[in-house]
């Protein structure tokens, strides 16, 4: 197939769409990726891209078409401009850059914002190609959960936009079974909805490193709880900080934050003002290749989301990678994410937003014998390889796309 992938985020940004592109090209498909300039999650265009943009024109045999966008920055106005600029550039610049290319199907990697699918729908009309969405974030509900939009009128307008997008898509893949009912509210034909969860990255399937970087060694023999990923509002760092403060008298428990994001300045400020430096290490953004070693050097892997009904429907993307790493999870989640961790018997779970209970579960896990924690990690890895197998999931997607092209 000749597949156009539309994603506002792509390599060198670290998202699962990168591995999907690699897998599709390895299976013999001709893949073109339409994306913006790499600036997630820091909000600044990557320095390595600015120095040598031509080096980022191809990835695993797929050609990359980039359109100009406003970087995310650190405030909501710039973020809105970032979203809007991709829609405009994707709808005006992209068709010109894609002129003459034959496309059989368009696949949209749809984390926020949902507006990133609008250029795909336009290009689909121009190329007479069906459009499939992979929905990983539910709009307009996420806007409400994060407090971005409170106006009922605006939310109603966004809801109509969501319905417009879903109804014009030939297939809608959702990352959680709990998403199905929400998406079905906006479409006439619920038969077009398919369950497609995320998977653990290839680096975790290939094998696991035995040690982390020197920065982990400097922490010593403390019980290490590691958070890796986006440092944003949805991850509820106020509750995490509450847990850390509750354990001031437990210097043997150390918290490590790996990643970047819009809430990182807040986190840095709070750690300093609350005098938590002895309990917390902020390691910044690290390449995906280092993650297996970092994870294996930790005693527990932390995943969290804010307490909101919409987030209870979500399986955070890091859960699959954490499970595959073979390290126990410490989860402050509700709903689907909590269910997966509990079902895998891979760690301890507490309600979303409950920092005090997170602290209690951290102490409980730290007091669990190493042999039992090893069994938790092994059960998690087995569950990930069984339920979130990358090859099986991509095969399922591939079959669906072939059927969409044939029937389109």
PDB file of N, CA and C in Angstrom, residues 208-287:
ATOM      1  N   UNK A 208      16.712  -6.393  27.645  1.00  0.00           N
ATOM      2  CA  UNK A 208      16.776  -5.371  28.679  1.00  0.00           C
ATOM      3  C   UNK A 208      18.196  -5.169  29.166  1.00  0.00           C
ATOM      4  N   UNK A 209      18.597  -3.907  29.255  1.00  0.00           N
ATOM      5  CA  UNK A 209      19.917  -3.595  29.801  1.00  0.00           C
ATOM      6  C   UNK A 209      19.928  -3.871  31.298  1.00  0.00           C
ATOM      7  N   UNK A 210      21.101  -4.192  31.826  1.00  0.00           N
ATOM      8  CA  UNK A 210      21.210  -4.541  33.237  1.00  0.00           C
ATOM      9  C   UNK A 210      21.494  -3.352  34.130  1.00  0.00           C
ATOM     10  N   UNK A 211      21.927  -2.246  33.557  1.00  0.00           N
ATOM     11  CA  UNK A 211      22.291  -1.110  34.403  1.00  0.00           C
ATOM     12  C   UNK A 211      21.921   0.196  33.734  1.00  0.00           C
ATOM     13  N   UNK A 212      21.763   1.216  34.553  1.00  0.00           N
ATOM     14  CA  UNK A 212      21.417   2.528  34.050  1.00  0.00           C
ATOM     15  C   UNK A 212      22.648   3.401  33.899  1.00  0.00           C
ATOM     16  N   UNK A 213      22.456   4.657  33.549  1.00  0.00           N
ATOM     17  CA  UNK A 213      23.568   5.590  33.391  1.00  0.00           C
ATOM     18  C   UNK A 213      24.201   5.934  34.732  1.00  0.00           C
ATOM     19  N   UNK A 214      25.394   6.534  34.710  1.00  0.00           N
ATOM     20  CA  UNK A 214      26.075   6.875  35.964  1.00  0.00           C
ATOM     21  C   UNK A 214      25.231   7.712  36.917  1.00  0.00           C
ATOM     22  N   UNK A 215      24.328   8.539  36.380  1.00  0.00           N
ATOM     23  CA  UNK A 215      23.487   9.371  37.248  1.00  0.00           C
ATOM     24  C   UNK A 215      22.665   8.519  38.210  1.00  0.00           C
ATOM     25  N   UNK A 216      22.294   7.325  37.799  1.00  0.00           N
ATOM     26  CA  UNK A 216      21.547   6.430  38.683  1.00  0.00           C
ATOM     27  C   UNK A 216      22.461   5.838  39.747  1.00  0.00           C
ATOM     28  N   UNK A 217      23.691   5.540  39.368  1.00  0.00           N
ATOM     29  CA  UNK A 217      24.638   4.965  40.330  1.00  0.00           C
ATOM     30  C   UNK A 217      24.890   5.911  41.497  1.00  0.00           C
ATOM     31  N   UNK A 218      24.875   7.217  41.213  1.00  0.00           N
ATOM     32  CA  UNK A 218      25.179   8.196  42.264  1.00  0.00           C
ATOM     33  C   UNK A 218      24.113   8.239  43.345  1.00  0.00           C
ATOM     34  N   UNK A 219      22.943   7.694  43.070  1.00  0.00           N
ATOM     35  CA  UNK A 219      21.862   7.697  44.066  1.00  0.00           C
ATOM     36  C   UNK A 219      22.104   6.633  45.136  1.00  0.00           C
ATOM     37  N   UNK A 220      22.920   5.659  44.784  1.00  0.00           N
ATOM     38  CA  UNK A 220      23.276   4.648  45.770  1.00  0.00           C
ATOM     39  C   UNK A 220      22.252   3.541  45.886  1.00  0.00           C
ATOM     40  N   UNK A 221      22.146   2.971  47.092  1.00  0.00           N
ATOM     41  CA  UNK A 221      21.338   1.783  47.298  1.00  0.00           C
ATOM     42  C   UNK A 221      19.929   2.112  47.793  1.00  0.00           C
ATOM     43  N   UNK A 222      19.485   3.330  47.583  1.00  0.00           N
ATOM     44  CA  UNK A 222      18.138   3.720  47.986  1.00  0.00           C
ATOM     45  C   UNK A 222      17.091   3.017  47.117  1.00  0.00           C
ATOM     46  N   UNK A 223      15.863   2.982  47.609  1.00  0.00           N
ATOM     47  CA  UNK A 223      14.752   2.452  46.825  1.00  0.00           C
ATOM     48  C   UNK A 223      14.364   3.523  45.805  1.00  0.00           C
ATOM     49  N   UNK A 224      14.546   3.230  44.520  1.00  0.00           N
ATOM     50  CA  UNK A 224      14.420   4.233  43.462  1.00  0.00           C
ATOM     51  C   UNK A 224      13.068   4.099  42.769  1.00  0.00           C
ATOM     52  N   UNK A 225      12.277   5.176  42.819  1.00  0.00           N
ATOM     53  CA  UNK A 225      10.991   5.248  42.113  1.00  0.00           C
ATOM     54  C   UNK A 225      11.183   6.198  40.935  1.00  0.00           C
ATOM     55  N   UNK A 226      10.981   5.694  39.739  1.00  0.00           N
ATOM     56  CA  UNK A 226      11.282   6.475  38.537  1.00  0.00           C
ATOM     57  C   UNK A 226      10.015   6.797  37.747  1.00  0.00           C
ATOM     58  N   UNK A 227       9.860   8.060  37.401  1.00  0.00           N
ATOM     59  CA  UNK A 227       8.821   8.525  36.470  1.00  0.00           C
ATOM     60  C   UNK A 227       9.512   8.907  35.175  1.00  0.00           C
ATOM     61  N   UNK A 228       9.011   8.429  34.044  1.00  0.00           N
ATOM     62  CA  UNK A 228       9.601   8.776  32.749  1.00  0.00           C
ATOM     63  C   UNK A 228       8.506   9.218  31.791  1.00  0.00           C
ATOM     64  N   UNK A 229       8.727  10.342  31.117  1.00  0.00           N
ATOM     65  CA  UNK A 229       7.756  10.785  30.117  1.00  0.00           C
ATOM     66  C   UNK A 229       7.464  12.266  30.191  1.00  0.00           C
ATOM     67  N   UNK A 230       6.297  12.614  29.666  1.00  0.00           N
ATOM     68  CA  UNK A 230       5.901  14.014  29.614  1.00  0.00           C
ATOM     69  C   UNK A 230       5.594  14.549  31.011  1.00  0.00           C
ATOM     70  N   UNK A 231       6.164  15.707  31.323  1.00  0.00           N
ATOM     71  CA  UNK A 231       5.882  16.373  32.593  1.00  0.00           C
ATOM     72  C   UNK A 231       4.829  17.438  32.299  1.00  0.00           C
ATOM     73  N   UNK A 232       3.575  17.044  32.409  1.00  0.00           N
ATOM     74  CA  UNK A 232       2.486  17.938  32.038  1.00  0.00           C
ATOM     75  C   UNK A 232       1.418  18.007  33.107  1.00  0.00           C
ATOM     76  N   UNK A 233       0.359  18.735  32.807  1.00  0.00           N
ATOM     77  CA  UNK A 233      -0.723  18.910  33.768  1.00  0.00           C
ATOM     78  C   UNK A 233      -1.475  17.615  34.019  1.00  0.00           C
ATOM     79  N   UNK A 234      -1.649  16.819  32.967  1.00  0.00           N
ATOM     80  CA  UNK A 234      -2.418  15.581  33.104  1.00  0.00           C
ATOM     81  C   UNK A 234      -1.766  14.600  34.056  1.00  0.00           C
ATOM     82  N   UNK A 235      -0.441  14.679  34.207  1.00  0.00           N
ATOM     83  CA  UNK A 235       0.282  13.709  35.048  1.00  0.00           C
ATOM     84  C   UNK A 235       0.163  14.019  36.545  1.00  0.00           C
ATOM     85  N   UNK A 236      -0.438  15.135  36.895  1.00  0.00           N
ATOM     86  CA  UNK A 236      -0.777  15.470  38.280  1.00  0.00           C
ATOM     87  C   UNK A 236       0.442  15.493  39.205  1.00  0.00           C
ATOM     88  N   UNK A 237       1.418  16.321  38.878  1.00  0.00           N
ATOM     89  CA  UNK A 237       2.598  16.432  39.729  1.00  0.00           C
ATOM     90  C   UNK A 237       2.314  17.044  41.103  1.00  0.00           C
ATOM     91  N   UNK A 238       1.282  17.866  41.267  1.00  0.00           N
ATOM     92  CA  UNK A 238       0.964  18.293  42.634  1.00  0.00           C
ATOM     93  C   UNK A 238       0.718  17.114  43.576  1.00  0.00           C
ATOM     94  N   UNK A 239       0.012  16.088  43.097  1.00  0.00           N
ATOM     95  CA  UNK A 239      -0.237  14.913  43.938  1.00  0.00           C
ATOM     96  C   UNK A 239       1.046  14.123  44.169  1.00  0.00           C
ATOM     97  N   UNK A 240       1.886  14.033  43.150  1.00  0.00           N
ATOM     98  CA  UNK A 240       3.172  13.339  43.321  1.00  0.00           C
ATOM     99  C   UNK A 240       4.029  14.057  44.357  1.00  0.00           C
ATOM    100  N   UNK A 241       4.054  15.385  44.285  1.00  0.00           N
ATOM    101  CA  UNK A 241       4.820  16.155  45.261  1.00  0.00           C
ATOM    102  C   UNK A 241       4.270  15.972  46.678  1.00  0.00           C
ATOM    103  N   UNK A 242       2.956  15.836  46.797  1.00  0.00           N
ATOM    104  CA  UNK A 242       2.359  15.551  48.104  1.00  0.00           C
ATOM    105  C   UNK A 242       2.895  14.240  48.660  1.00  0.00           C
ATOM    106  N   UNK A 243       2.968  13.222  47.805  1.00  0.00           N
ATOM    107  CA  UNK A 243       3.500  11.918  48.230  1.00  0.00           C
ATOM    108  C   UNK A 243       4.943  12.043  48.693  1.00  0.00           C
ATOM    109  N   UNK A 244       5.740  12.797  47.943  1.00  0.00           N
ATOM    110  CA  UNK A 244       7.154  12.959  48.298  1.00  0.00           C
ATOM    111  C   UNK A 244       7.279  13.669  49.649  1.00  0.00           C
ATOM    112  N   UNK A 245       6.457  14.707  49.839  1.00  0.00           N
ATOM    113  CA  UNK A 245       6.491  15.432  51.121  1.00  0.00           C
ATOM    114  C   UNK A 245       6.079  14.536  52.284  1.00  0.00           C
ATOM    115  N   UNK A 246       5.131  13.648  52.043  1.00  0.00           N
ATOM    116  CA  UNK A 246       4.700  12.730  53.098  1.00  0.00           C
ATOM    117  C   UNK A 246       5.831  11.812  53.555  1.00  0.00           C
ATOM    118  N   UNK A 247       6.825  11.639  52.681  1.00  0.00           N
ATOM    119  CA  UNK A 247       7.911  10.708  52.986  1.00  0.00           C
ATOM    120  C   UNK A 247       9.226  11.428  53.256  1.00  0.00           C
ATOM    121  N   UNK A 248       9.134  12.625  53.815  1.00  0.00           N
ATOM    122  CA  UNK A 248      10.355  13.356  54.176  1.00  0.00           C
ATOM    123  C   UNK A 248      11.233  12.549  55.144  1.00  0.00           C
ATOM    124  N   UNK A 249      10.578  11.741  55.970  1.00  0.00           N
ATOM    125  CA  UNK A 249      11.324  10.970  56.960  1.00  0.00           C
ATOM    126  C   UNK A 249      11.797   9.624  56.402  1.00  0.00           C
ATOM    127  N   UNK A 250      11.677   9.452  55.097  1.00  0.00           N
ATOM    128  CA  UNK A 250      12.153   8.219  54.465  1.00  0.00           C
ATOM    129  C   UNK A 250      13.198   8.549  53.399  1.00  0.00           C
ATOM    130  N   UNK A 251      14.385   8.995  53.807  1.00  0.00           N
ATOM    131  CA  UNK A 251      15.436   9.329  52.835  1.00  0.00           C
ATOM    132  C   UNK A 251      15.931   8.116  52.070  1.00  0.00           C
ATOM    133  N   UNK A 252      15.536   6.911  52.510  1.00  0.00           N
ATOM    134  CA  UNK A 252      15.917   5.700  51.782  1.00  0.00           C
ATOM    135  C   UNK A 252      15.063   5.502  50.535  1.00  0.00           C
ATOM    136  N   UNK A 253      13.992   6.308  50.364  1.00  0.00           N
ATOM    137  CA  UNK A 253      13.154   6.258  49.159  1.00  0.00           C
ATOM    138  C   UNK A 253      13.461   7.490  48.324  1.00  0.00           C
ATOM    139  N   UNK A 254      13.884   7.273  47.086  1.00  0.00           N
ATOM    140  CA  UNK A 254      14.300   8.385  46.225  1.00  0.00           C
ATOM    141  C   UNK A 254      13.461   8.397  44.949  1.00  0.00           C
ATOM    142  N   UNK A 255      13.055   9.604  44.534  1.00  0.00           N
ATOM    143  CA  UNK A 255      12.179   9.793  43.381  1.00  0.00           C
ATOM    144  C   UNK A 255      12.996  10.384  42.227  1.00  0.00           C
ATOM    145  N   UNK A 256      12.899   9.786  41.062  1.00  0.00           N
ATOM    146  CA  UNK A 256      13.665  10.212  39.890  1.00  0.00           C
ATOM    147  C   UNK A 256      12.687  10.570  38.778  1.00  0.00           C
ATOM    148  N   UNK A 257      12.805  11.766  38.242  1.00  0.00           N
ATOM    149  CA  UNK A 257      11.916  12.235  37.176  1.00  0.00           C
ATOM    150  C   UNK A 257      12.742  12.382  35.902  1.00  0.00           C
ATOM    151  N   UNK A 258      12.381  11.607  34.891  1.00  0.00           N
ATOM    152  CA  UNK A 258      13.058  11.657  33.599  1.00  0.00           C
ATOM    153  C   UNK A 258      12.068  12.189  32.569  1.00  0.00           C
ATOM    154  N   UNK A 259      12.428  13.276  31.892  1.00  0.00           N
ATOM    155  CA  UNK A 259      11.542  13.808  30.869  1.00  0.00           C
ATOM    156  C   UNK A 259      11.529  15.321  30.855  1.00  0.00           C
ATOM    157  N   UNK A 260      10.608  15.847  30.075  1.00  0.00           N
ATOM    158  CA  UNK A 260      10.475  17.287  29.907  1.00  0.00           C
ATOM    159  C   UNK A 260       9.005  17.569  29.646  1.00  0.00           C
ATOM    160  N   UNK A 261       8.636  18.832  29.628  1.00  0.00           N
ATOM    161  CA  UNK A 261       7.255  19.175  29.344  1.00  0.00           C
ATOM    162  C   UNK A 261       6.886  20.533  29.902  1.00  0.00           C
ATOM    163  N   UNK A 262       5.654  20.916  29.665  1.00  0.00           N
ATOM    164  CA  UNK A 262       5.201  22.262  29.992  1.00  0.00           C
ATOM    165  C   UNK A 262       5.160  22.504  31.501  1.00  0.00           C
ATOM    166  N   UNK A 263       5.022  21.446  32.301  1.00  0.00           N
ATOM    167  CA  UNK A 263       4.958  21.615  33.755  1.00  0.00           C
ATOM    168  C   UNK A 263       6.330  21.472  34.413  1.00  0.00           C
ATOM    169  N   UNK A 264       7.383  21.319  33.629  1.00  0.00           N
ATOM    170  CA  UNK A 264       8.699  21.128  34.238  1.00  0.00           C
ATOM    171  C   UNK A 264       9.150  22.347  35.052  1.00  0.00           C
ATOM    172  N   UNK A 265       8.973  23.592  34.566  1.00  0.00           N
ATOM    173  CA  UNK A 265       9.359  24.739  35.399  1.00  0.00           C
ATOM    174  C   UNK A 265       8.641  24.750  36.746  1.00  0.00           C
ATOM    175  N   UNK A 266       7.354  24.407  36.745  1.00  0.00           N
ATOM    176  CA  UNK A 266       6.595  24.313  38.000  1.00  0.00           C
ATOM    177  C   UNK A 266       7.232  23.279  38.922  1.00  0.00           C
ATOM    178  N   UNK A 267       7.565  22.111  38.360  1.00  0.00           N
ATOM    179  CA  UNK A 267       8.139  21.037  39.165  1.00  0.00           C
ATOM    180  C   UNK A 267       9.473  21.461  39.762  1.00  0.00           C
ATOM    181  N   UNK A 268      10.323  22.065  38.965  1.00  0.00           N
ATOM    182  CA  UNK A 268      11.630  22.508  39.451  1.00  0.00           C
ATOM    183  C   UNK A 268      11.471  23.518  40.590  1.00  0.00           C
ATOM    184  N   UNK A 269      10.537  24.442  40.399  1.00  0.00           N
ATOM    185  CA  UNK A 269      10.303  25.483  41.409  1.00  0.00           C
ATOM    186  C   UNK A 269       9.793  24.875  42.715  1.00  0.00           C
ATOM    187  N   UNK A 270       8.851  23.936  42.607  1.00  0.00           N
ATOM    188  CA  UNK A 270       8.269  23.338  43.809  1.00  0.00           C
ATOM    189  C   UNK A 270       9.283  22.490  44.563  1.00  0.00           C
ATOM    190  N   UNK A 271      10.100  21.753  43.836  1.00  0.00           N
ATOM    191  CA  UNK A 271      11.122  20.932  44.491  1.00  0.00           C
ATOM    192  C   UNK A 271      12.070  21.821  45.291  1.00  0.00           C
ATOM    193  N   UNK A 272      12.435  22.964  44.705  1.00  0.00           N
ATOM    194  CA  UNK A 272      13.348  23.882  45.387  1.00  0.00           C
ATOM    195  C   UNK A 272      12.665  24.545  46.584  1.00  0.00           C
ATOM    196  N   UNK A 273      11.447  25.064  46.375  1.00  0.00           N
ATOM    197  CA  UNK A 273      10.776  25.796  47.451  1.00  0.00           C
ATOM    198  C   UNK A 273      10.381  24.884  48.616  1.00  0.00           C
ATOM    199  N   UNK A 274      10.063  23.630  48.309  1.00  0.00           N
ATOM    200  CA  UNK A 274       9.685  22.697  49.384  1.00  0.00           C
ATOM    201  C   UNK A 274      10.905  21.984  49.978  1.00  0.00           C
ATOM    202  N   UNK A 275      12.086  22.324  49.438  1.00  0.00           N
ATOM    203  CA  UNK A 275      13.345  21.745  49.922  1.00  0.00           C
ATOM    204  C   UNK A 275      13.326  20.219  49.843  1.00  0.00           C
ATOM    205  N   UNK A 276      13.015  19.734  48.650  1.00  0.00           N
ATOM    206  CA  UNK A 276      12.933  18.289  48.412  1.00  0.00           C
ATOM    207  C   UNK A 276      14.123  17.760  47.605  1.00  0.00           C
ATOM    208  N   UNK A 277      15.157  18.584  47.434  1.00  0.00           N
ATOM    209  CA  UNK A 277      16.278  18.202  46.568  1.00  0.00           C
ATOM    210  C   UNK A 277      16.936  16.888  46.987  1.00  0.00           C
ATOM    211  N   UNK A 278      16.951  16.610  48.306  1.00  0.00           N
ATOM    212  CA  UNK A 278      17.599  15.383  48.779  1.00  0.00           C
ATOM    213  C   UNK A 278      16.784  14.130  48.452  1.00  0.00           C
ATOM    214  N   UNK A 279      15.497  14.332  48.105  1.00  0.00           N
ATOM    215  CA  UNK A 279      14.604  13.195  47.831  1.00  0.00           C
ATOM    216  C   UNK A 279      14.302  13.020  46.351  1.00  0.00           C
ATOM    217  N   UNK A 280      14.635  14.024  45.539  1.00  0.00           N
ATOM    218  CA  UNK A 280      14.226  14.033  44.125  1.00  0.00           C
ATOM    219  C   UNK A 280      15.423  14.319  43.225  1.00  0.00           C
ATOM    220  N   UNK A 281      15.513  13.566  42.141  1.00  0.00           N
ATOM    221  CA  UNK A 281      16.492  13.850  41.091  1.00  0.00           C
ATOM    222  C   UNK A 281      15.755  14.112  39.789  1.00  0.00           C
ATOM    223  N   UNK A 282      16.001  15.273  39.187  1.00  0.00           N
ATOM    224  CA  UNK A 282      15.406  15.617  37.891  1.00  0.00           C
ATOM    225  C   UNK A 282      16.475  15.393  36.829  1.00  0.00           C
ATOM    226  N   UNK A 283      16.257  14.410  35.972  1.00  0.00           N
ATOM    227  CA  UNK A 283      17.286  14.007  35.011  1.00  0.00           C
ATOM    228  C   UNK A 283      17.101  14.609  33.627  1.00  0.00           C
ATOM    229  N   UNK A 284      15.969  15.287  33.375  1.00  0.00           N
ATOM    230  CA  UNK A 284      15.758  15.878  32.060  1.00  0.00           C
ATOM    231  C   UNK A 284      15.408  14.838  31.011  1.00  0.00           C
ATOM    232  N   UNK A 285      15.371  15.281  29.763  1.00  0.00           N
ATOM    233  CA  UNK A 285      15.010  14.397  28.655  1.00  0.00           C
ATOM    234  C   UNK A 285      16.170  13.483  28.301  1.00  0.00           C
ATOM    235  N   UNK A 286      15.856  12.216  28.070  1.00  0.00           N
ATOM    236  CA  UNK A 286      16.856  11.212  27.706  1.00  0.00           C
ATOM    237  C   UNK A 286      16.401  10.489  26.443  1.00  0.00           C
ATOM    238  N   UNK A 287      17.342  10.028  25.616  1.00  0.00           N
ATOM    239  CA  UNK A 287      16.957   9.297  24.402  1.00  0.00           C
ATOM    240  C   UNK A 287      16.302   7.963  24.741  1.00  0.00           C
TER     241      UNK A 287
END
